[in-house]
Amino acid sequence: MMSARFITLEGGEGVGKTTNIAYIQSLLKSENIPLVLTREPGGTALAENIRQLLLDKEQEAIAEQTELLMMFAARAQHIKHVIKPALDRGDWVLCDRFTDATYAYQGGGRNMDLSTIQWLENFVQADLRPDLTLLLDAPIELGMQRAQQRGKLDRFESEKMAFFDKVRQAYLSIAEQQPKRVKIVDATQSLDNVQSQIKQILSPFIHE
Ligand code: Z5A
């Protein structure tokens, strides 16, 4: 039996993470790989409640420290109740965003101290890290345009372009620093093309 793997999908707004999850699910299913699909922030009842609070822009302004701690509070629940049990059972886990998003949004976007994020990462995750991360990358204007087609914008989506630019640069710098784990997918291409890039990355990973 193949050992359990933890795969994450990352990228800015509207780059197609949610759209491509079903495709990855079908790829893994065709290989008879047992899979748990999940997302962050969220993935458990409590973590989904935290997500609601984080995305709601109608409430009091959230301090950036609060935002960072809420991301990791949700993550701690998610790891304990969903991710770890799944990996321990031998299931693969496919997660829509994980800690790279914290480095990109809170670290890059909000300029928060990276060593604090790293400390929280070690505290909450111990040695848990993704085995593979697909970084869907596109210019921010394109992603925003796609996201806006869906209608009302949440608290993050209402940020200014400069914020998203810093998020994108932070993601690209993670990919540059960790090329073995983080694979960049050109998300400006048609959906068919994006999916064939994803297949090319996943195939050796599945069969290794
Ligand atoms: N956040 C954070 O700050 N720190 C953290 O640690 C974590 C998260 C974990 C919620 O995440 C927010 O939380 C997020 C970061 C923050 N900020 N925001 N915004 P989320 O993942 O739920 O939110 P999201 O990034 O906004 O997801 P999204 O907008 O749903 O994007 P997506 O899933 O990547 O895109 P999509 O819904 O799959 O696609 C968007 C549209 O484009 C859709 O109509 C598709 O049909 C279309 N599409 C997709 N691909 C293509 C291609 N290739 N061609 C043409 N059209 C396409």
mmCIF file of C-alpha atoms and ligand atoms in Angstrom:
data_model
loop_
_atom_site.group_PDB
_atom_site.id
_atom_site.type_symbol
_atom_site.label_atom_id
_atom_site.label_comp_id
_atom_site.label_asym_id
_atom_site.label_seq_id
_atom_site.Cartn_x
_atom_site.Cartn_y
_atom_site.Cartn_z
ATOM 1 C CA MET A 1 0.000 0.000 0.000
ATOM 2 C CA MET A 2 1.226 3.538 -0.786
ATOM 3 C CA SER A 3 2.029 5.544 2.323
ATOM 4 C CA ALA A 4 -0.285 8.424 3.183
ATOM 5 C CA ARG A 5 0.526 11.784 1.631
ATOM 6 C CA PHE A 6 -0.450 15.293 2.563
ATOM 7 C CA ILE A 7 -1.056 17.548 -0.461
ATOM 8 C CA THR A 8 -1.943 21.223 -0.279
ATOM 9 C CA LEU A 9 -3.247 23.679 -2.861
ATOM 10 C CA GLU A 10 -2.203 27.300 -2.607
ATOM 11 C CA GLY A 11 -2.475 30.548 -4.523
ATOM 12 C CA GLY A 12 -4.120 33.954 -4.499
ATOM 13 C CA GLU A 13 -7.762 34.836 -4.998
ATOM 14 C CA GLY A 14 -9.637 33.176 -7.834
ATOM 15 C CA VAL A 15 -6.672 31.255 -9.250
ATOM 16 C CA GLY A 16 -8.745 28.053 -9.403
ATOM 17 C CA LYS A 17 -7.937 26.084 -6.242
ATOM 18 C CA THR A 18 -11.535 25.099 -5.551
ATOM 19 C CA THR A 19 -12.205 24.397 -9.236
ATOM 20 C CA ASN A 20 -9.263 21.998 -9.512
ATOM 21 C CA ILE A 21 -9.897 20.055 -6.330
ATOM 22 C CA ALA A 22 -12.543 17.889 -7.992
ATOM 23 C CA TYR A 23 -10.084 17.122 -10.798
ATOM 24 C CA ILE A 24 -7.331 16.050 -8.375
ATOM 25 C CA GLN A 25 -9.887 13.982 -6.480
ATOM 26 C CA SER A 26 -10.819 12.117 -9.666
ATOM 27 C CA LEU A 27 -7.139 11.548 -10.536
ATOM 28 C CA LEU A 28 -6.435 10.000 -7.140
ATOM 29 C CA LYS A 29 -9.665 8.007 -7.203
ATOM 30 C CA SER A 30 -8.656 6.439 -10.508
ATOM 31 C CA GLU A 31 -5.547 5.158 -8.682
ATOM 32 C CA ASN A 32 -7.730 3.786 -5.834
ATOM 33 C CA ILE A 33 -6.140 6.169 -3.358
ATOM 34 C CA PRO A 34 -8.297 6.814 -0.267
ATOM 35 C CA LEU A 35 -8.618 10.573 0.056
ATOM 36 C CA VAL A 36 -9.871 13.141 2.545
ATOM 37 C CA LEU A 37 -10.730 16.538 1.040
ATOM 38 C CA THR A 38 -10.586 19.499 3.336
ATOM 39 C CA ARG A 39 -9.821 23.225 3.547
ATOM 40 C CA GLU A 40 -8.373 26.007 5.684
ATOM 41 C CA PRO A 41 -9.375 27.959 7.544
ATOM 42 C CA GLY A 42 -11.984 25.319 8.386
ATOM 43 C CA GLY A 43 -12.331 21.565 8.138
ATOM 44 C CA THR A 44 -14.037 20.929 11.516
ATOM 45 C CA ALA A 45 -17.204 22.452 12.992
ATOM 46 C CA LEU A 46 -15.244 24.722 15.326
ATOM 47 C CA ALA A 47 -12.686 25.676 12.671
ATOM 48 C CA GLU A 48 -15.506 26.489 10.216
ATOM 49 C CA ASN A 49 -16.963 28.827 12.878
ATOM 50 C CA ILE A 50 -13.571 30.522 13.127
ATOM 51 C CA ARG A 51 -13.557 30.787 9.306
ATOM 52 C CA GLN A 52 -16.921 32.589 9.377
ATOM 53 C CA LEU A 53 -15.532 35.103 11.874
ATOM 54 C CA LEU A 54 -12.388 35.608 9.792
ATOM 55 C CA LEU A 55 -14.201 36.199 6.503
ATOM 56 C CA ASP A 56 -17.029 38.385 7.873
ATOM 57 C CA LYS A 57 -16.366 42.046 7.130
ATOM 58 C CA GLU A 58 -19.429 43.352 8.984
ATOM 59 C CA GLN A 59 -17.974 42.934 12.477
ATOM 60 C CA GLU A 60 -15.378 44.848 14.528
ATOM 61 C CA ALA A 61 -11.961 45.239 12.930
ATOM 62 C CA ILE A 62 -9.799 42.177 13.604
ATOM 63 C CA ALA A 63 -6.331 42.960 14.962
ATOM 64 C CA GLU A 64 -3.621 41.293 12.877
ATOM 65 C CA GLN A 65 -2.379 39.358 15.912
ATOM 66 C CA THR A 66 -5.924 38.073 16.464
ATOM 67 C CA GLU A 67 -6.150 37.070 12.801
ATOM 68 C CA LEU A 68 -2.869 35.154 12.988
ATOM 69 C CA LEU A 69 -3.852 33.348 16.194
ATOM 70 C CA MET A 70 -7.296 32.497 14.789
ATOM 71 C CA MET A 71 -5.661 30.917 11.729
ATOM 72 C CA PHE A 72 -3.521 28.737 13.967
ATOM 73 C CA ALA A 73 -6.369 28.022 16.419
ATOM 74 C CA ALA A 74 -8.465 26.706 13.515
ATOM 75 C CA ARG A 75 -5.439 24.780 12.229
ATOM 76 C CA ALA A 76 -4.821 23.093 15.596
ATOM 77 C CA GLN A 77 -8.415 21.774 15.616
ATOM 78 C CA HIS A 78 -8.155 20.721 11.997
ATOM 79 C CA ILE A 79 -4.904 18.808 12.499
ATOM 80 C CA LYS A 80 -6.094 17.068 15.666
ATOM 81 C CA HIS A 81 -9.530 16.028 14.404
ATOM 82 C CA VAL A 82 -9.130 15.607 10.637
ATOM 83 C CA ILE A 83 -5.623 15.695 9.153
ATOM 84 C CA LYS A 84 -3.653 13.550 11.630
ATOM 85 C CA PRO A 85 -6.345 10.868 12.030
ATOM 86 C CA ALA A 86 -6.657 10.600 8.228
ATOM 87 C CA LEU A 87 -2.896 10.277 7.695
ATOM 88 C CA ASP A 88 -2.648 7.789 10.586
ATOM 89 C CA ARG A 89 -5.339 5.660 8.881
ATOM 90 C CA GLY A 90 -3.303 5.715 5.674
ATOM 91 C CA ASP A 91 -5.623 8.081 3.791
ATOM 92 C CA TRP A 92 -4.218 10.852 1.659
ATOM 93 C CA VAL A 93 -5.240 14.390 2.553
ATOM 94 C CA LEU A 94 -5.887 17.133 -0.003
ATOM 95 C CA CYS A 95 -6.227 20.522 1.645
ATOM 96 C CA ASP A 96 -7.349 23.793 0.030
ATOM 97 C CA ARG A 97 -4.774 26.142 1.657
ATOM 98 C CA PHE A 98 -2.550 25.464 4.674
ATOM 99 C CA THR A 99 0.352 27.189 6.461
ATOM 100 C CA ASP A 100 1.947 28.588 3.286
ATOM 101 C CA ALA A 101 -1.185 30.797 3.185
ATOM 102 C CA THR A 102 -0.268 32.133 6.626
ATOM 103 C CA TYR A 103 3.261 32.953 5.456
ATOM 104 C CA ALA A 104 1.806 34.580 2.322
ATOM 105 C CA TYR A 105 -1.179 36.520 3.769
ATOM 106 C CA GLN A 106 -0.165 37.291 7.350
ATOM 107 C CA GLY A 107 3.608 37.268 6.677
ATOM 108 C CA GLY A 108 3.725 38.784 3.170
ATOM 109 C CA GLY A 109 0.402 40.658 3.004
ATOM 110 C CA ARG A 110 0.351 42.005 6.555
ATOM 111 C CA ASN A 111 4.130 42.136 7.117
ATOM 112 C CA MET A 112 3.926 40.079 10.279
ATOM 113 C CA ASP A 113 7.116 38.708 11.776
ATOM 114 C CA LEU A 114 8.048 35.453 10.010
ATOM 115 C CA SER A 115 9.811 34.022 13.045
ATOM 116 C CA THR A 116 6.566 34.364 15.058
ATOM 117 C CA ILE A 117 4.714 32.472 12.313
ATOM 118 C CA GLN A 118 7.445 29.858 12.308
ATOM 119 C CA TRP A 119 7.200 29.503 16.090
ATOM 120 C CA LEU A 120 3.418 28.983 15.845
ATOM 121 C CA GLU A 121 3.906 26.518 12.990
ATOM 122 C CA ASN A 122 6.243 24.399 15.130
ATOM 123 C CA PHE A 123 3.995 24.726 18.184
ATOM 124 C CA VAL A 124 0.767 23.735 16.393
ATOM 125 C CA GLN A 125 2.060 21.280 13.803
ATOM 126 C CA ALA A 126 5.089 19.652 15.450
ATOM 127 C CA ASP A 127 6.684 17.847 12.476
ATOM 128 C CA LEU A 128 3.598 17.862 10.219
ATOM 129 C CA ARG A 129 4.370 19.511 6.857
ATOM 130 C CA PRO A 130 2.805 18.982 3.422
ATOM 131 C CA ASP A 131 4.534 16.405 1.196
ATOM 132 C CA LEU A 132 3.537 18.309 -1.927
ATOM 133 C CA THR A 133 2.131 21.780 -2.544
ATOM 134 C CA LEU A 134 0.623 22.923 -5.829
ATOM 135 C CA LEU A 135 0.956 26.688 -6.106
ATOM 136 C CA LEU A 136 -1.525 28.022 -8.663
ATOM 137 C CA ASP A 137 -0.028 31.277 -9.842
ATOM 138 C CA ALA A 138 -1.562 34.071 -11.904
ATOM 139 C CA PRO A 139 -1.266 37.860 -12.015
ATOM 140 C CA ILE A 140 -3.476 39.288 -9.290
ATOM 141 C CA GLU A 141 -5.701 41.188 -11.730
ATOM 142 C CA LEU A 142 -6.722 37.936 -13.403
ATOM 143 C CA GLY A 143 -7.493 36.151 -10.138
ATOM 144 C CA MET A 144 -9.484 39.103 -8.795
ATOM 145 C CA GLN A 145 -11.442 39.327 -12.032
ATOM 146 C CA ARG A 146 -12.349 35.634 -11.751
ATOM 147 C CA ALA A 147 -13.185 35.930 -8.032
ATOM 148 C CA GLN A 148 -15.356 39.004 -8.618
ATOM 149 C CA GLN A 149 -17.489 37.099 -11.112
ATOM 150 C CA ARG A 150 -18.735 35.105 -8.134
ATOM 151 C CA GLY A 151 -20.270 38.209 -6.510
ATOM 152 C CA LYS A 152 -19.925 39.604 -2.958
ATOM 153 C CA LEU A 153 -16.357 39.958 -1.708
ATOM 154 C CA ASP A 154 -15.312 38.723 1.760
ATOM 155 C CA ARG A 155 -13.009 40.502 4.249
ATOM 156 C CA PHE A 156 -9.806 39.292 2.557
ATOM 157 C CA GLU A 157 -11.059 39.826 -0.980
ATOM 158 C CA SER A 158 -11.793 43.448 -0.073
ATOM 159 C CA GLU A 159 -8.105 44.218 0.521
ATOM 160 C CA LYS A 160 -6.197 46.529 -1.837
ATOM 161 C CA MET A 161 -4.185 45.352 -4.860
ATOM 162 C CA ALA A 162 -0.857 46.111 -3.089
ATOM 163 C CA PHE A 163 -1.807 43.573 -0.417
ATOM 164 C CA PHE A 164 -2.419 40.841 -3.011
ATOM 165 C CA ASP A 165 0.790 41.679 -4.773
ATOM 166 C CA LYS A 166 2.727 41.095 -1.535
ATOM 167 C CA VAL A 167 0.822 37.824 -1.048
ATOM 168 C CA ARG A 168 1.769 36.650 -4.531
ATOM 169 C CA GLN A 169 5.429 37.592 -4.090
ATOM 170 C CA ALA A 170 5.528 35.769 -0.731
ATOM 171 C CA TYR A 171 4.106 32.608 -2.339
ATOM 172 C CA LEU A 172 6.639 32.777 -5.184
ATOM 173 C CA SER A 173 9.468 33.207 -2.733
ATOM 174 C CA ILE A 174 8.343 30.112 -0.763
ATOM 175 C CA ALA A 175 8.342 28.165 -4.057
ATOM 176 C CA GLU A 176 11.823 29.427 -4.826
ATOM 177 C CA GLN A 177 13.094 28.408 -1.387
ATOM 178 C CA GLN A 178 11.410 24.982 -1.367
ATOM 179 C CA PRO A 179 11.347 23.803 -4.993
ATOM 180 C CA LYS A 180 11.161 20.124 -4.086
ATOM 181 C CA ARG A 181 7.888 20.494 -2.205
ATOM 182 C CA VAL A 182 6.257 23.482 -3.898
ATOM 183 C CA LYS A 183 5.421 23.150 -7.597
ATOM 184 C CA ILE A 184 4.181 26.154 -9.533
ATOM 185 C CA VAL A 185 1.197 25.729 -11.876
ATOM 186 C CA ASP A 186 0.606 28.452 -14.468
ATOM 187 C CA ALA A 187 -3.017 29.309 -13.659
ATOM 188 C CA THR A 188 -3.359 31.856 -16.483
ATOM 189 C CA GLN A 189 -3.896 28.969 -18.919
ATOM 190 C CA SER A 190 -7.207 27.329 -19.887
ATOM 191 C CA LEU A 191 -8.682 24.906 -17.378
ATOM 192 C CA ASP A 192 -7.691 21.948 -19.606
ATOM 193 C CA ASN A 193 -4.101 23.153 -19.702
ATOM 194 C CA VAL A 194 -4.012 23.797 -15.925
ATOM 195 C CA GLN A 195 -5.294 20.278 -15.328
ATOM 196 C CA SER A 196 -2.692 18.716 -17.577
ATOM 197 C CA GLN A 197 0.041 20.624 -15.675
ATOM 198 C CA ILE A 198 -1.420 19.270 -12.417
ATOM 199 C CA LYS A 199 -1.473 15.738 -13.822
ATOM 200 C CA GLN A 200 2.178 16.013 -14.867
ATOM 201 C CA ILE A 201 3.185 17.046 -11.369
ATOM 202 C CA LEU A 202 1.042 14.455 -9.605
ATOM 203 C CA SER A 203 1.838 11.412 -11.740
ATOM 204 C CA PRO A 204 5.426 10.849 -10.582
ATOM 205 C CA PHE A 205 4.412 11.744 -7.043
ATOM 206 C CA ILE A 206 1.671 9.090 -7.072
ATOM 207 C CA HIS A 207 3.938 6.443 -8.564
ATOM 208 C CA GLU A 208 7.164 7.189 -6.706
HETATM 209 N N1 Z5A B 1 -6.153 32.830 4.682
HETATM 210 C C1 Z5A B 1 -5.174 33.512 5.372
HETATM 211 O O1 Z5A B 1 -5.121 34.750 5.354
HETATM 212 N N2 Z5A B 1 -4.261 32.791 6.095
HETATM 213 C C2 Z5A B 1 -4.307 31.441 6.176
HETATM 214 O O2 Z5A B 1 -3.479 30.839 6.872
HETATM 215 C C3 Z5A B 1 -5.331 30.755 5.433
HETATM 216 C C4 Z5A B 1 -6.221 31.485 4.688
HETATM 217 C C5 Z5A B 1 -5.393 29.256 5.469
HETATM 218 C C6 Z5A B 1 -10.177 32.230 2.606
HETATM 219 O O3 Z5A B 1 -9.585 31.311 1.746
HETATM 220 C C7 Z5A B 1 -9.238 33.350 2.930
HETATM 221 O O4 Z5A B 1 -8.426 33.015 4.046
HETATM 222 C C8 Z5A B 1 -8.263 33.625 1.822
HETATM 223 C C9 Z5A B 1 -6.891 33.653 2.459
HETATM 224 C C10 Z5A B 1 -7.154 33.616 3.907
HETATM 225 N N3 Z5A B 1 -8.412 34.914 1.323
HETATM 226 N N4 Z5A B 1 -9.086 35.279 0.456
HETATM 227 N N5 Z5A B 1 -9.734 35.754 -0.293
HETATM 228 P P1 Z5A B 1 -10.342 30.671 0.507
HETATM 229 O O5 Z5A B 1 -9.403 29.684 -0.062
HETATM 230 O O6 Z5A B 1 -11.678 30.202 0.843
HETATM 231 O O7 Z5A B 1 -10.596 31.935 -0.438
HETATM 232 P P2 Z5A B 1 -10.137 32.283 -1.843
HETATM 233 O O8 Z5A B 1 -8.712 32.286 -2.139
HETATM 234 O O9 Z5A B 1 -10.840 33.571 -1.978
HETATM 235 O O10 Z5A B 1 -10.634 31.136 -2.737
HETATM 236 P P3 Z5A B 1 -11.322 31.424 -4.035
HETATM 237 O O11 Z5A B 1 -11.558 32.854 -4.319
HETATM 238 O O12 Z5A B 1 -12.512 30.534 -3.990
HETATM 239 O O13 Z5A B 1 -10.282 31.069 -5.126
HETATM 240 P P4 Z5A B 1 -10.042 29.746 -5.856
HETATM 241 O O14 Z5A B 1 -10.660 28.596 -5.110
HETATM 242 O O15 Z5A B 1 -8.624 29.671 -6.114
HETATM 243 O O16 Z5A B 1 -10.781 29.964 -7.252
HETATM 244 P P5 Z5A B 1 -12.027 29.165 -7.853
HETATM 245 O O17 Z5A B 1 -13.276 29.436 -7.051
HETATM 246 O O18 Z5A B 1 -11.681 27.761 -8.127
HETATM 247 O O19 Z5A B 1 -12.111 29.912 -9.267
HETATM 248 C C11 Z5A B 1 -12.591 31.243 -9.383
HETATM 249 C C12 Z5A B 1 -13.398 31.413 -10.697
HETATM 250 O O20 Z5A B 1 -12.496 31.293 -11.810
HETATM 251 C C13 Z5A B 1 -14.472 30.364 -10.906
HETATM 252 O O21 Z5A B 1 -15.577 30.977 -11.489
HETATM 253 C C14 Z5A B 1 -13.820 29.368 -11.884
HETATM 254 O O22 Z5A B 1 -14.781 28.736 -12.703
HETATM 255 C C15 Z5A B 1 -12.922 30.275 -12.703
HETATM 256 N N6 Z5A B 1 -11.697 29.584 -13.162
HETATM 257 C C16 Z5A B 1 -10.865 28.806 -12.433
HETATM 258 N N7 Z5A B 1 -9.819 28.368 -13.179
HETATM 259 C C17 Z5A B 1 -9.992 28.909 -14.418
HETATM 260 C C18 Z5A B 1 -9.232 28.851 -15.636
HETATM 261 N N8 Z5A B 1 -8.086 28.154 -15.743
HETATM 262 N N9 Z5A B 1 -9.692 29.543 -16.697
HETATM 263 C C19 Z5A B 1 -10.835 30.274 -16.597
HETATM 264 N N10 Z5A B 1 -11.612 30.376 -15.495
HETATM 265 C C20 Z5A B 1 -11.182 29.698 -14.409
#
